[in-house]
Each structure stands twice: as C-alpha cells, then as structure tokens.
PDB file of C-alpha atoms and ligand atoms in Angstrom:
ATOM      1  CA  UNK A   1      96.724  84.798 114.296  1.00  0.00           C
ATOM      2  CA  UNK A   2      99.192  85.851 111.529  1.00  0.00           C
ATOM      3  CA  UNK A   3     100.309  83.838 108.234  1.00  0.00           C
ATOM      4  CA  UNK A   4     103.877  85.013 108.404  1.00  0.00           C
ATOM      5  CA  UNK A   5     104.370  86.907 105.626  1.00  0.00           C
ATOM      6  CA  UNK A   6     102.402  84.981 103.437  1.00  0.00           C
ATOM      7  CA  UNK A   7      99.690  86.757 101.683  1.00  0.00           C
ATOM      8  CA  UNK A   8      96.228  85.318 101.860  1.00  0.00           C
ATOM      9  CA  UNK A   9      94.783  82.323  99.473  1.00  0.00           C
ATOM     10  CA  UNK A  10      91.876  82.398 101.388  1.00  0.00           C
ATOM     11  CA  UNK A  11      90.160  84.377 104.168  1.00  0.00           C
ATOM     12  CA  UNK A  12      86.973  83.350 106.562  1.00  0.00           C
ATOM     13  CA  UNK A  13      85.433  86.096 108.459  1.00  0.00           C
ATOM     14  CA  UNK A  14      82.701  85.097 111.311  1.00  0.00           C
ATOM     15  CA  UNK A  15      82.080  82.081 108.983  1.00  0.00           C
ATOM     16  CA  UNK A  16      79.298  80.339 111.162  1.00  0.00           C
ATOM     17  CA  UNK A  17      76.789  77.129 110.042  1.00  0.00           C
ATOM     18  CA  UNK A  18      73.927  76.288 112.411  1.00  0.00           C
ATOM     19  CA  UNK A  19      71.929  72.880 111.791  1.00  0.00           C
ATOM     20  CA  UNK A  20      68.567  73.582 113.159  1.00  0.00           C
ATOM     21  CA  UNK A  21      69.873  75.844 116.109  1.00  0.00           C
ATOM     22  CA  UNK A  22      72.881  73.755 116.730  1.00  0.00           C
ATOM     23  CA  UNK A  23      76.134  75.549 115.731  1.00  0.00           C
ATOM     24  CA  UNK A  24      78.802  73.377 114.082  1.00  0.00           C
ATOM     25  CA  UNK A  25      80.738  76.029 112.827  1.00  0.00           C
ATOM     26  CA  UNK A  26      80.863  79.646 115.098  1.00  0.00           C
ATOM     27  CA  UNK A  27      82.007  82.572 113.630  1.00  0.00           C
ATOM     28  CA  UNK A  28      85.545  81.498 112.504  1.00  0.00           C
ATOM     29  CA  UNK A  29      87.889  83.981 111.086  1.00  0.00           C
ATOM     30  CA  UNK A  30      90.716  81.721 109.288  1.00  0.00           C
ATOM     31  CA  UNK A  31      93.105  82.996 107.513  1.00  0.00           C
ATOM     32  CA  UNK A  32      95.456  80.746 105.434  1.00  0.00           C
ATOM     33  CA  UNK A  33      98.721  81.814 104.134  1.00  0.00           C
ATOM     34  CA  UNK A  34      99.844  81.285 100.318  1.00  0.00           C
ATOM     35  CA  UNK A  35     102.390  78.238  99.742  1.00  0.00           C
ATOM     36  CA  UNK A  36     101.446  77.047 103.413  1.00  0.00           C
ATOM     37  CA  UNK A  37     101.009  73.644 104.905  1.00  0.00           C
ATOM     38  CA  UNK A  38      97.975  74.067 107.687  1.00  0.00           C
ATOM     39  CA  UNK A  39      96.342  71.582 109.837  1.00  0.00           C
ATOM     40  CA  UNK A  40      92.847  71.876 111.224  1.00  0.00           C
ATOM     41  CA  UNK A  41      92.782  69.710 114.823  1.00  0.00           C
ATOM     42  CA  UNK A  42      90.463  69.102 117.292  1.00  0.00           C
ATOM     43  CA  UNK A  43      88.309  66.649 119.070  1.00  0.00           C
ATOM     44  CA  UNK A  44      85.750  64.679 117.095  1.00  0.00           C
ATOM     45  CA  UNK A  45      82.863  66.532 116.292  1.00  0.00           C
ATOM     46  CA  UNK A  46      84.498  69.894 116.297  1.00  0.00           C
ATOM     47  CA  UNK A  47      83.207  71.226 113.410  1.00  0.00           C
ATOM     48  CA  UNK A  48      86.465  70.151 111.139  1.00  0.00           C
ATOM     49  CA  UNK A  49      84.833  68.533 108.486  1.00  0.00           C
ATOM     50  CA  UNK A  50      81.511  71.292 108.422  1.00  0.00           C
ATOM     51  CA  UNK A  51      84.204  73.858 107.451  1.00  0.00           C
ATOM     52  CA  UNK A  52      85.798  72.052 104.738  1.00  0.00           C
ATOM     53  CA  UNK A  53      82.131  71.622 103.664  1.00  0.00           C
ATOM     54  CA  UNK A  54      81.217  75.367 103.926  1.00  0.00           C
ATOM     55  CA  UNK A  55      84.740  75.894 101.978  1.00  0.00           C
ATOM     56  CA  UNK A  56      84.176  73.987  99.152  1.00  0.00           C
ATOM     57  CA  UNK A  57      80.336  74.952  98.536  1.00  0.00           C
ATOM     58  CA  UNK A  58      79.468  71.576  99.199  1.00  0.00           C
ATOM     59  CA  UNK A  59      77.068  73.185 102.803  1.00  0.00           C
ATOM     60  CA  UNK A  60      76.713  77.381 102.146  1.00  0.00           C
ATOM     61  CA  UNK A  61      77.061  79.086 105.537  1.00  0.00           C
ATOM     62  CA  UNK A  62      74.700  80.802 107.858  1.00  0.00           C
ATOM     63  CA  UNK A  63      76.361  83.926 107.660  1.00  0.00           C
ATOM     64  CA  UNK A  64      80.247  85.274 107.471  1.00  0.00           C
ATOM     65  CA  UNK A  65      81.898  84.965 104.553  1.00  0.00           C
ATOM     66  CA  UNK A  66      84.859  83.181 102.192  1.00  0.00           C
ATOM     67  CA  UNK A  67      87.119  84.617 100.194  1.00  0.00           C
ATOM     68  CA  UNK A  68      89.621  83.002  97.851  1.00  0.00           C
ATOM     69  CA  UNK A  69      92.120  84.651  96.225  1.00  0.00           C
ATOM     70  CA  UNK A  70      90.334  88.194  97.151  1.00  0.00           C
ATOM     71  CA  UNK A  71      87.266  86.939  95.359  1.00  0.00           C
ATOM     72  CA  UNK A  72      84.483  86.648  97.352  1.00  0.00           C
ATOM     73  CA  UNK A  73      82.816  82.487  97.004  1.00  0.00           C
ATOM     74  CA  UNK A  74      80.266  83.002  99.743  1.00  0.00           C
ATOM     75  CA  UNK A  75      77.671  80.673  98.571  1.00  0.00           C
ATOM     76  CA  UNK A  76      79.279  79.598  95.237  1.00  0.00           C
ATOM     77  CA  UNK A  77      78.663  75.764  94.286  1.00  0.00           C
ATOM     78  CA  UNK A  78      81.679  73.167  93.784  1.00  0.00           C
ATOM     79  CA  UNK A  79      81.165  73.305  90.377  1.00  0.00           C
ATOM     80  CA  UNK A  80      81.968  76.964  90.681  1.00  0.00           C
ATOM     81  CA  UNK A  81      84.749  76.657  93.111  1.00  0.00           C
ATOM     82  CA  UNK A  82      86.414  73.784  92.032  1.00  0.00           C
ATOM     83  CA  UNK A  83      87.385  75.839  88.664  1.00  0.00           C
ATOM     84  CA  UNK A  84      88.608  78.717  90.047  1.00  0.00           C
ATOM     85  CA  UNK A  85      91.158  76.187  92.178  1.00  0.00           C
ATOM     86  CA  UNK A  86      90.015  75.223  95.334  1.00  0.00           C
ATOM     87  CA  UNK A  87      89.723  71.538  95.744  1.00  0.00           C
ATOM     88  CA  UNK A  88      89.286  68.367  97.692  1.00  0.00           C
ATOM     89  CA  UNK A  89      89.908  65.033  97.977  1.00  0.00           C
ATOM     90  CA  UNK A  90      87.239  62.231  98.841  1.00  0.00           C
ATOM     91  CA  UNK A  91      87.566  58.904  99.840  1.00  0.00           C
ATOM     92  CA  UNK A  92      86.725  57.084  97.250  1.00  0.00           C
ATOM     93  CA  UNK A  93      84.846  54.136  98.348  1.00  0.00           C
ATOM     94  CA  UNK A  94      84.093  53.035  94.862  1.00  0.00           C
ATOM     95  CA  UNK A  95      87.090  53.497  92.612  1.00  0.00           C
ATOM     96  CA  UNK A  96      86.166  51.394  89.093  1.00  0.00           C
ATOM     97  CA  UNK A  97      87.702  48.390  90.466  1.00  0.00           C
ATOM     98  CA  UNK A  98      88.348  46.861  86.785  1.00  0.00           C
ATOM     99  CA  UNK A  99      89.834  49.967  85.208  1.00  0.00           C
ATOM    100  CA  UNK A 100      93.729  51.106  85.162  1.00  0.00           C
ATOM    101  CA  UNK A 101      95.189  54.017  86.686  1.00  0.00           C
ATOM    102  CA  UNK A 102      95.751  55.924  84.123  1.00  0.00           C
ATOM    103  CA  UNK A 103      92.286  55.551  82.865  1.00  0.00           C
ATOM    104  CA  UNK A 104      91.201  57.129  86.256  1.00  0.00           C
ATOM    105  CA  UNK A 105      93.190  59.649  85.399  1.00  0.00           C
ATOM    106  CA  UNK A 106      92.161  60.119  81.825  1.00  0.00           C
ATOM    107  CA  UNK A 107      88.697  60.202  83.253  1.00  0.00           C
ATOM    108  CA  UNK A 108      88.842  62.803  85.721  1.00  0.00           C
ATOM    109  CA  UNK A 109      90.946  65.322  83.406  1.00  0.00           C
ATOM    110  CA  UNK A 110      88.793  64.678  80.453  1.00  0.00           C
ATOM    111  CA  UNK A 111      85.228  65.307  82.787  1.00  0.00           C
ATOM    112  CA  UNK A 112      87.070  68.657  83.828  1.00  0.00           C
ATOM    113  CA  UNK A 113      86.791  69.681  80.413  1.00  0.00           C
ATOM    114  CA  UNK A 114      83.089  69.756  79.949  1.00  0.00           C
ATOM    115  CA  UNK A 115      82.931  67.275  76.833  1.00  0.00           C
ATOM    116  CA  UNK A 116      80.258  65.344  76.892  1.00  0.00           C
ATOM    117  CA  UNK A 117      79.986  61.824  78.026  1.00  0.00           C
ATOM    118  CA  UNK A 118      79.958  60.367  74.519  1.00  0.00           C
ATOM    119  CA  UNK A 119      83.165  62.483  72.985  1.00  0.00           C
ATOM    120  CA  UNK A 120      85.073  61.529  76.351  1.00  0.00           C
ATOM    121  CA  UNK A 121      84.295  58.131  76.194  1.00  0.00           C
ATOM    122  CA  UNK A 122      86.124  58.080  72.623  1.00  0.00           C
ATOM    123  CA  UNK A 123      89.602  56.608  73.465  1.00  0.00           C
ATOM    124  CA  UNK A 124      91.246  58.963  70.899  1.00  0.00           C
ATOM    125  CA  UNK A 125      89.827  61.800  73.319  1.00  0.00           C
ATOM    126  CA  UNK A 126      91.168  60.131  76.800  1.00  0.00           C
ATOM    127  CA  UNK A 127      94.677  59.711  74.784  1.00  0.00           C
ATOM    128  CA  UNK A 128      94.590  63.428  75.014  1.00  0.00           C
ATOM    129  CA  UNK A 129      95.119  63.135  78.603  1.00  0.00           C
ATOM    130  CA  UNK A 130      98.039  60.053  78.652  1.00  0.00           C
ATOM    131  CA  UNK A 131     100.812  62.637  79.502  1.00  0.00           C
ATOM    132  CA  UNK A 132      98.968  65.177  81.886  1.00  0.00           C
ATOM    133  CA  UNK A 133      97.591  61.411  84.098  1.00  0.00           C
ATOM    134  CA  UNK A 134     101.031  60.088  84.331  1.00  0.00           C
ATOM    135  CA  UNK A 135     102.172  63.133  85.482  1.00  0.00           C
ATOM    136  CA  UNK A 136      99.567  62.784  88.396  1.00  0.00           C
ATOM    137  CA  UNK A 137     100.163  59.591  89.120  1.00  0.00           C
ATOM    138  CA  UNK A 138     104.257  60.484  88.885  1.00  0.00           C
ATOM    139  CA  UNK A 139     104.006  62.814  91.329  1.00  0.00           C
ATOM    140  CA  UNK A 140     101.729  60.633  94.039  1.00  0.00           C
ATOM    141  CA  UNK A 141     104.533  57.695  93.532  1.00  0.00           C
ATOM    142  CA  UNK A 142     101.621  55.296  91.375  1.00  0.00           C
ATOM    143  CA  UNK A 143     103.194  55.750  87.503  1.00  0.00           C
ATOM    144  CA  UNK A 144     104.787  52.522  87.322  1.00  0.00           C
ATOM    145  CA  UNK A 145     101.247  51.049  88.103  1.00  0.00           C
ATOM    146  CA  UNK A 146      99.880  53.258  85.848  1.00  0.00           C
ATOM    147  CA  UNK A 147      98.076  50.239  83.192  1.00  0.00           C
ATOM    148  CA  UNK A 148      97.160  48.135  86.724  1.00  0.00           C
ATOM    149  CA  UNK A 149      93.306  47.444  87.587  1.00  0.00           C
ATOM    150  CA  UNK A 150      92.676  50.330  90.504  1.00  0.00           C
ATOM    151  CA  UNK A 151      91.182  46.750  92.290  1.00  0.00           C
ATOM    152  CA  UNK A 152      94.728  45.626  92.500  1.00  0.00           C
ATOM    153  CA  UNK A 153      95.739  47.992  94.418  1.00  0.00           C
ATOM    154  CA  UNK A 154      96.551  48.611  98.667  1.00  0.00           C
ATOM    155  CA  UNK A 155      94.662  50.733 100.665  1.00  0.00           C
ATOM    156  CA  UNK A 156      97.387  52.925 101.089  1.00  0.00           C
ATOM    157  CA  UNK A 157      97.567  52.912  96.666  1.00  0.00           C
ATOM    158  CA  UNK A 158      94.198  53.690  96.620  1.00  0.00           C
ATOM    159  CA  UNK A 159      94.512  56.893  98.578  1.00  0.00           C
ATOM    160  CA  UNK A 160      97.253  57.696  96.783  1.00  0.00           C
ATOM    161  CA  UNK A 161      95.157  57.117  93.702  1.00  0.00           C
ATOM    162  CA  UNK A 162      92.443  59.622  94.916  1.00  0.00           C
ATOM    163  CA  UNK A 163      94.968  61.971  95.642  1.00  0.00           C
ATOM    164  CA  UNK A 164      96.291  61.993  92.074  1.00  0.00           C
ATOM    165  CA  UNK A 165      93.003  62.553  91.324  1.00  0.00           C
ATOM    166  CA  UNK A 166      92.330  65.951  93.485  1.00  0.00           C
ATOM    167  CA  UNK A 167      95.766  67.172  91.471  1.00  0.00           C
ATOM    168  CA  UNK A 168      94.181  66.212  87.948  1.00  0.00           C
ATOM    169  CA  UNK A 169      91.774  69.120  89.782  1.00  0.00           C
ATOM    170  CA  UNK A 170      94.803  71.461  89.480  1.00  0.00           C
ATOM    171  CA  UNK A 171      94.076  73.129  92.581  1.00  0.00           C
ATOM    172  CA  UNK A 172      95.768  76.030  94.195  1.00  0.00           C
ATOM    173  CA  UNK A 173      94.475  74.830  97.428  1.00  0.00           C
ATOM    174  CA  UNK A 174      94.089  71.424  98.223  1.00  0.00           C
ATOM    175  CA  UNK A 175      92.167  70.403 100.925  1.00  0.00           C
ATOM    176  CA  UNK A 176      92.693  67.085 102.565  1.00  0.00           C
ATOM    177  CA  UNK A 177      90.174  65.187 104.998  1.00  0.00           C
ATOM    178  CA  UNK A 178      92.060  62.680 107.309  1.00  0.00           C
ATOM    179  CA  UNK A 179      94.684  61.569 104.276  1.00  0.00           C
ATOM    180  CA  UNK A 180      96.077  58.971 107.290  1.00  0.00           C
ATOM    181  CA  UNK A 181      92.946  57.384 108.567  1.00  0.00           C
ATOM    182  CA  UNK A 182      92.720  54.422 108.923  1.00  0.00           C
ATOM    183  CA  UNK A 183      96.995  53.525 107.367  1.00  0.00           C
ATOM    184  CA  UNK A 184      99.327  51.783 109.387  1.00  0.00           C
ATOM    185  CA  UNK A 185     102.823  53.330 110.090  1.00  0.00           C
ATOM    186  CA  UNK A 186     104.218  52.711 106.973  1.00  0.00           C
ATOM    187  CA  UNK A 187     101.481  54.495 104.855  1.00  0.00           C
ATOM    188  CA  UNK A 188     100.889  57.495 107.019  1.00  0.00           C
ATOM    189  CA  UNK A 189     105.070  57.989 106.735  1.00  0.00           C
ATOM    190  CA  UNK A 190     104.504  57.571 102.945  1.00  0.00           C
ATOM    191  CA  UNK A 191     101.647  60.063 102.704  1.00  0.00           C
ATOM    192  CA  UNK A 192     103.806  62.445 105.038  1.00  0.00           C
ATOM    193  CA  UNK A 193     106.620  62.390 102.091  1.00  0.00           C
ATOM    194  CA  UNK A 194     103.883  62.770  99.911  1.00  0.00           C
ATOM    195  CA  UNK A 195     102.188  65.435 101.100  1.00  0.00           C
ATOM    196  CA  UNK A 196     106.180  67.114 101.489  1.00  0.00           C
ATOM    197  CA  UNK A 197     106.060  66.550  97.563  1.00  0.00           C
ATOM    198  CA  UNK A 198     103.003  68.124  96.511  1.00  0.00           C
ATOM    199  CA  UNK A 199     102.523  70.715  98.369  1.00  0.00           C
ATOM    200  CA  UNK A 200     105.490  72.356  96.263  1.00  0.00           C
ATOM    201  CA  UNK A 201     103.655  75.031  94.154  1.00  0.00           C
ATOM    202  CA  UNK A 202     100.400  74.666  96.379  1.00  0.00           C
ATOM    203  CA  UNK A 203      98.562  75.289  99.585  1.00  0.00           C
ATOM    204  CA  UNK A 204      97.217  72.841 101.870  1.00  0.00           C
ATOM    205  CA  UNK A 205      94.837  72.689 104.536  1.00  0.00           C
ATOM    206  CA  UNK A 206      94.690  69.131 106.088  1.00  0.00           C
ATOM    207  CA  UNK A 207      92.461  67.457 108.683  1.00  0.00           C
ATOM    208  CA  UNK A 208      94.491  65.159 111.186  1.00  0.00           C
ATOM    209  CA  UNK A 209      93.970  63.058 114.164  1.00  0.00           C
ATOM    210  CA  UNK A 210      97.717  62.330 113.945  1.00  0.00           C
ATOM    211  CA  UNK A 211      99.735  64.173 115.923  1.00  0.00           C
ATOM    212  CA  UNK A 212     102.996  63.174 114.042  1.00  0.00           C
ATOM    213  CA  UNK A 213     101.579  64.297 110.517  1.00  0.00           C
ATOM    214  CA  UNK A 214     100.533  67.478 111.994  1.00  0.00           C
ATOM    215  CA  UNK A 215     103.809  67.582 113.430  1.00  0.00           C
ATOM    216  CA  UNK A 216     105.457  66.797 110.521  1.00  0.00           C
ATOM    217  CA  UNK A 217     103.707  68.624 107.718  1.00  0.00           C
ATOM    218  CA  UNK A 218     102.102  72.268 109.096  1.00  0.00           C
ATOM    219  CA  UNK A 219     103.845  75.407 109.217  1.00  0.00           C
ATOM    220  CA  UNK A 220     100.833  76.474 110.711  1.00  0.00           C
ATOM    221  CA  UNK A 221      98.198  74.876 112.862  1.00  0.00           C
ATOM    222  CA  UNK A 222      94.716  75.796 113.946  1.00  0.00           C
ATOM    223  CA  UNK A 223      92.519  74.194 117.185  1.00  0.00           C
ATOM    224  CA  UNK A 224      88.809  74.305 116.563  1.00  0.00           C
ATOM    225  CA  UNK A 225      86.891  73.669 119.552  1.00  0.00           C
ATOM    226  CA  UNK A 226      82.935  73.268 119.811  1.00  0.00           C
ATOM    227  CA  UNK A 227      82.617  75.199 116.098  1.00  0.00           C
ATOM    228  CA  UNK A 228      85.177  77.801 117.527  1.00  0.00           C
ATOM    229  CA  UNK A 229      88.752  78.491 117.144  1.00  0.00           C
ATOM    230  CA  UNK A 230      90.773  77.832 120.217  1.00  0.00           C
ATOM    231  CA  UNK A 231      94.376  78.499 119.314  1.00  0.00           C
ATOM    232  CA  UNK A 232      96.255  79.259 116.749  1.00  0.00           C
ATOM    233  CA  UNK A 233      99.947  79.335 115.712  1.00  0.00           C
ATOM    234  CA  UNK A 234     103.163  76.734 114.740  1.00  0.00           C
ATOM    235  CA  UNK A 235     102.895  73.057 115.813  1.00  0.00           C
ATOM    236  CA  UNK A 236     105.136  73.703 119.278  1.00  0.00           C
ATOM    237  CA  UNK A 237     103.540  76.868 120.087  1.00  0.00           C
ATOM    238  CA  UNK A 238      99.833  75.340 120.324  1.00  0.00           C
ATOM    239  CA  UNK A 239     101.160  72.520 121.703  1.00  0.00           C
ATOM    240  CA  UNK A 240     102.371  74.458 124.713  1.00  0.00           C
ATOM    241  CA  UNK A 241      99.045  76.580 124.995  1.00  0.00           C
ATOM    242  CA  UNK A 242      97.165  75.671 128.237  1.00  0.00           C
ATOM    243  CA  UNK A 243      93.936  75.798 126.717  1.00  0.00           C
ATOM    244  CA  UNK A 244      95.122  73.315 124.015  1.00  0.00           C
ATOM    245  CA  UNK A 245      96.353  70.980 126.330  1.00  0.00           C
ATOM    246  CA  UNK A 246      92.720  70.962 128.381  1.00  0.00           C
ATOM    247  CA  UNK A 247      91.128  70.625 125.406  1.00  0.00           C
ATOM    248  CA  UNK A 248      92.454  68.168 122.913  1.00  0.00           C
ATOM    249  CA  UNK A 249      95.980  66.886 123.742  1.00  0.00           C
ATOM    250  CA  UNK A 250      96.025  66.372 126.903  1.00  0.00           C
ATOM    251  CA  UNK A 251      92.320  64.710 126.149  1.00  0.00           C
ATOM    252  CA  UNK A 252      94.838  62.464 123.258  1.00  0.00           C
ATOM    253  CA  UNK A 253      97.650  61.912 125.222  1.00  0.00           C
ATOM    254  CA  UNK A 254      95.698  60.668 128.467  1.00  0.00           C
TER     255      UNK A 254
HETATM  256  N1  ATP B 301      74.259  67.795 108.218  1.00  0.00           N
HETATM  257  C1  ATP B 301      74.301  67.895 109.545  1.00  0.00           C
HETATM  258  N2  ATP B 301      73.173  67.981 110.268  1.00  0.00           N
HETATM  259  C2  ATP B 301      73.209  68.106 111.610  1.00  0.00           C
HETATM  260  N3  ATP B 301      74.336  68.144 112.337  1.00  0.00           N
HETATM  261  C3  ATP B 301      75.501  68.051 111.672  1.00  0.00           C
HETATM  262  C4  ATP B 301      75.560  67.932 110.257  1.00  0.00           C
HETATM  263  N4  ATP B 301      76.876  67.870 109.879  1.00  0.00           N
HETATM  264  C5  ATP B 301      77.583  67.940 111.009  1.00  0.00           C
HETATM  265  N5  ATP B 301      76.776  68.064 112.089  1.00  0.00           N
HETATM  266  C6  ATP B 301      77.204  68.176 113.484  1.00  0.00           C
HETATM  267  O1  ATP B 301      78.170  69.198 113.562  1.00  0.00           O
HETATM  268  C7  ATP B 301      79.201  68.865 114.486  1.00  0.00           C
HETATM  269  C8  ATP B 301      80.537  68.944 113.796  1.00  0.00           C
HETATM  270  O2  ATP B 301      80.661  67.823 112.910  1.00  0.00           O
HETATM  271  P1  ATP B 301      81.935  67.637 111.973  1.00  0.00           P
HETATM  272  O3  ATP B 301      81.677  66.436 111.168  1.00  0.00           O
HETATM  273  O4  ATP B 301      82.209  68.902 111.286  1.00  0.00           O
HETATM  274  O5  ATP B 301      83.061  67.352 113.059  1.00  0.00           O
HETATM  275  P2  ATP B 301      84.580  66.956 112.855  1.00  0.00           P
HETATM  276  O6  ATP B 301      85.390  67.962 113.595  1.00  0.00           O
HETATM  277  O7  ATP B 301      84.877  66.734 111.417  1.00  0.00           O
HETATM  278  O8  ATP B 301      84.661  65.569 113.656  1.00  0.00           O
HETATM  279  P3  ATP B 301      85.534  64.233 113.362  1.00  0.00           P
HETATM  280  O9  ATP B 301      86.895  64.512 113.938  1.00  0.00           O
HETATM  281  O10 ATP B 301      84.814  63.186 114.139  1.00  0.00           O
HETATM  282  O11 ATP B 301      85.535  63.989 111.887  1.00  0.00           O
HETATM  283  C9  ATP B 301      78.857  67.484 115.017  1.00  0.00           C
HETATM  284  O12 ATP B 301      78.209  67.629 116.264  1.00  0.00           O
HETATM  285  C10 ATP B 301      77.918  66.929 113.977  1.00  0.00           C
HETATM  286  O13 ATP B 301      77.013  66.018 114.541  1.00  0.00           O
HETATM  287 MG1   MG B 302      85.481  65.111 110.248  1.00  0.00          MG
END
C-alpha cells in the first residue's frame, strides 16, 4: 500500500459514506503519491465515483477523514477545495454552443477570480485572460481552434475542451471521471497522450473502465470493491492478484 517514495498530496483514512444504511464508500484508507498518475478501477457501482464526490466536497463523508497537502478538508465545500488545488473535471453536457474556445476559457479563469458578473462580462476584463486560455487550450492540443464556436467541435474536442477547463482550475490534483467514455480508439489514444502531457507538474487520480488507459497511464492503481479497497499496487502487480482477477478482470475479460 506504499506511494514509492512519493510523499503524500492527499491521504484518506477509514473514509466511509453510507446512503440511508447502504455503504458506498467503506472505510478507505488511500493514499496518493505526489507527481503520480493513479487509477481508481472496479466494477460498476463500486463506489468510484462516491469517492471522487467525498474528495472534492461535492458529498461530506460519514466519518474518516481527507487530507490534502497535510491540511485536513474533511467536510470543506468545493468552493473551499477547489482553491486550495484540488480539482475536477465534468462532462460538460452544455458547453455555450455559440461561443469560442477561448472565450470558455476567458470565462472560467475570469469566474475564478471572484469579480462579479458585470466587471467579467466587460471584454477589456476577459482580455486579461487571452494569454493564460491559450495556454490551456495549448496544452490540451485545441489552440489553433481557439476563435471556433465550442458547437463546432467533436466529441472527442469537447472533452478536450472541458479538460482545458479543469487546468484554467490550476489544480495540483486533478481528478478525472471516465476521460475515455464513450471515444472511439482514436480519441481514447489521444486523451492517453494527453493525459502523458499534463500530468507533468501535477497529480492525477483517474476513473477508467479501460484497461489500456489504466495500463497506459498509472504508476499506481487501486481496486475498489463493494465501497472497499481490494488491491492495491502497479498495473501488472494487481493484475496478477487472485482476488483481482475474481473480482473485476476476469469479470471484464470473460
Ligand atoms: N446519492 C446516492 N444515494 C443513494 N445511493 C447512491 C448515491 N450515490 C451513489 N449511490 C450508490 O452507491 C454505489 C456506488 O455508486 P458509484 O456511482 O460511486 O459507483 P461507481 O463505482 O462510480 O460505478 P460506475 O463504474 O458505474 O460509474 C451504487 O450502488 C450507487 O447506487
Ligand atoms: Mg462512476
């Protein structure tokens, strides 16, 4: 259950979530090392998404706690966490078909600001922004689409989009729900390079059904199991654990 000799970003102990006596999440210790790549697997329903929840603020736990960075967020809102570098990235169903890129960008880095609605609307304001968005959208592979309608774009684009926009976040950990569902072949190899990219200078936790992007991307990878952690360790070594096997590959390979 080590990191290597990474030191901690963040730290679970006994984290556990109950909905009305059912236990999504049971007492999970995680601990994720700095500058890591780490995949959370297992079968649907495990209790995958529930913890990124519980991480981000966005559920607060039934007991057990979370520390990032040694600080203790047990409880803390996004709006707390987000700041202090701990992110996500949603799937955003609605982008603003009509608008550009780059004004996504603008957007999001102006809203982290706290101006108000009216000041950020100002376009001299969002200008503010023009370098630090095409830098986002550089580093996702999107800046020469940068003054294109968001409508305009693939579905692949898109989640490329929405991952420029958990950067604009600036997060020290990012964490990533499915970033391949739902992409053929040629996407998820393209999000696999991009993931390779940014996760210079960061940590990342990521969800996957996909055994080749776990394969692929996790120094690390964790099996969670009825709310429970089931194994633990690099890609080949859980993939050789007998439990594992029983549990989920075996289950994904049959
Ligand atoms: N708000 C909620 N109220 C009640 N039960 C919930 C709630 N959220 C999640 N659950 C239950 O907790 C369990 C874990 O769900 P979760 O979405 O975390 O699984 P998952 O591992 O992300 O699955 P998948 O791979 O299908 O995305 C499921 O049985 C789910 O029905
Ligand atoms: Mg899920």
């Amino acid at each position: 259950m080590s990191t290597g000799s990474a030191p901690p970003i963040l730290e679970t102990k006994a984290l556990t979530r109950s909905f009305s006596g059912f236990t999504a999440v049971n007492s999970v210790d995680l601990t994720i090392g700095e500058g890591t790549v780490h995949a959370l697997v297992g079968p649907n329903g495990a209790g995958k998404t529930t913890l990124f929840n519980l991480l981000t603020g966005f559920l607060t736990p039934s007991s057990g706690t979370i520390h990032f960075q040694g600080r203790d967020i047990t409880g803390m809102d996004p709006e707390r966490i987000v700041p202090l570098g701990l992110a996500r990235s949603f799937q955003i169903t609605s982008l603003f078909e009509q608008m550009s890129l780059l004004e996504h960008l603008e957007l999001a880095l102006a809203s982290g600001t706290g101006l108000t609605r009216k000041f950020w609307k100002s376009v001299k304001v969002l200008g503010r922004f023009h370098d630090r968005g095409m830098q986002h959208l550089e580093e996702v592979g999107l800046a020469d689409r940068a003054n294109q309608a968001a409508g305009s774009l693939s579905y692949g684009q898109k989640r490329a989009l929405e991952l420029a926009l958990a950067l604009a976040l600036e997060p020290k950990l990012l964490l990533l729900d499915e970033p391949t569902a739902g992409m053929g072949l040629e996407d998820v190899d393209r999000t696999i390079e991009l993931i390779q990219r940014l996760r210079h200078g960061r940590t990342v936790v990521f969800v996957d059904h996909n055994m080749h992007v776990v394969g692929s991307l996790a120094d690390e990878v964790t099996v969670l199991q009825s709310g429970q952690i089931l194994a633990q360790g690099t890609y080949d070594a859980v993939r050789a654990d007998e439990r594992v096997i029983t549990a989920y590959l075996g289950e994904s390979h049959a």
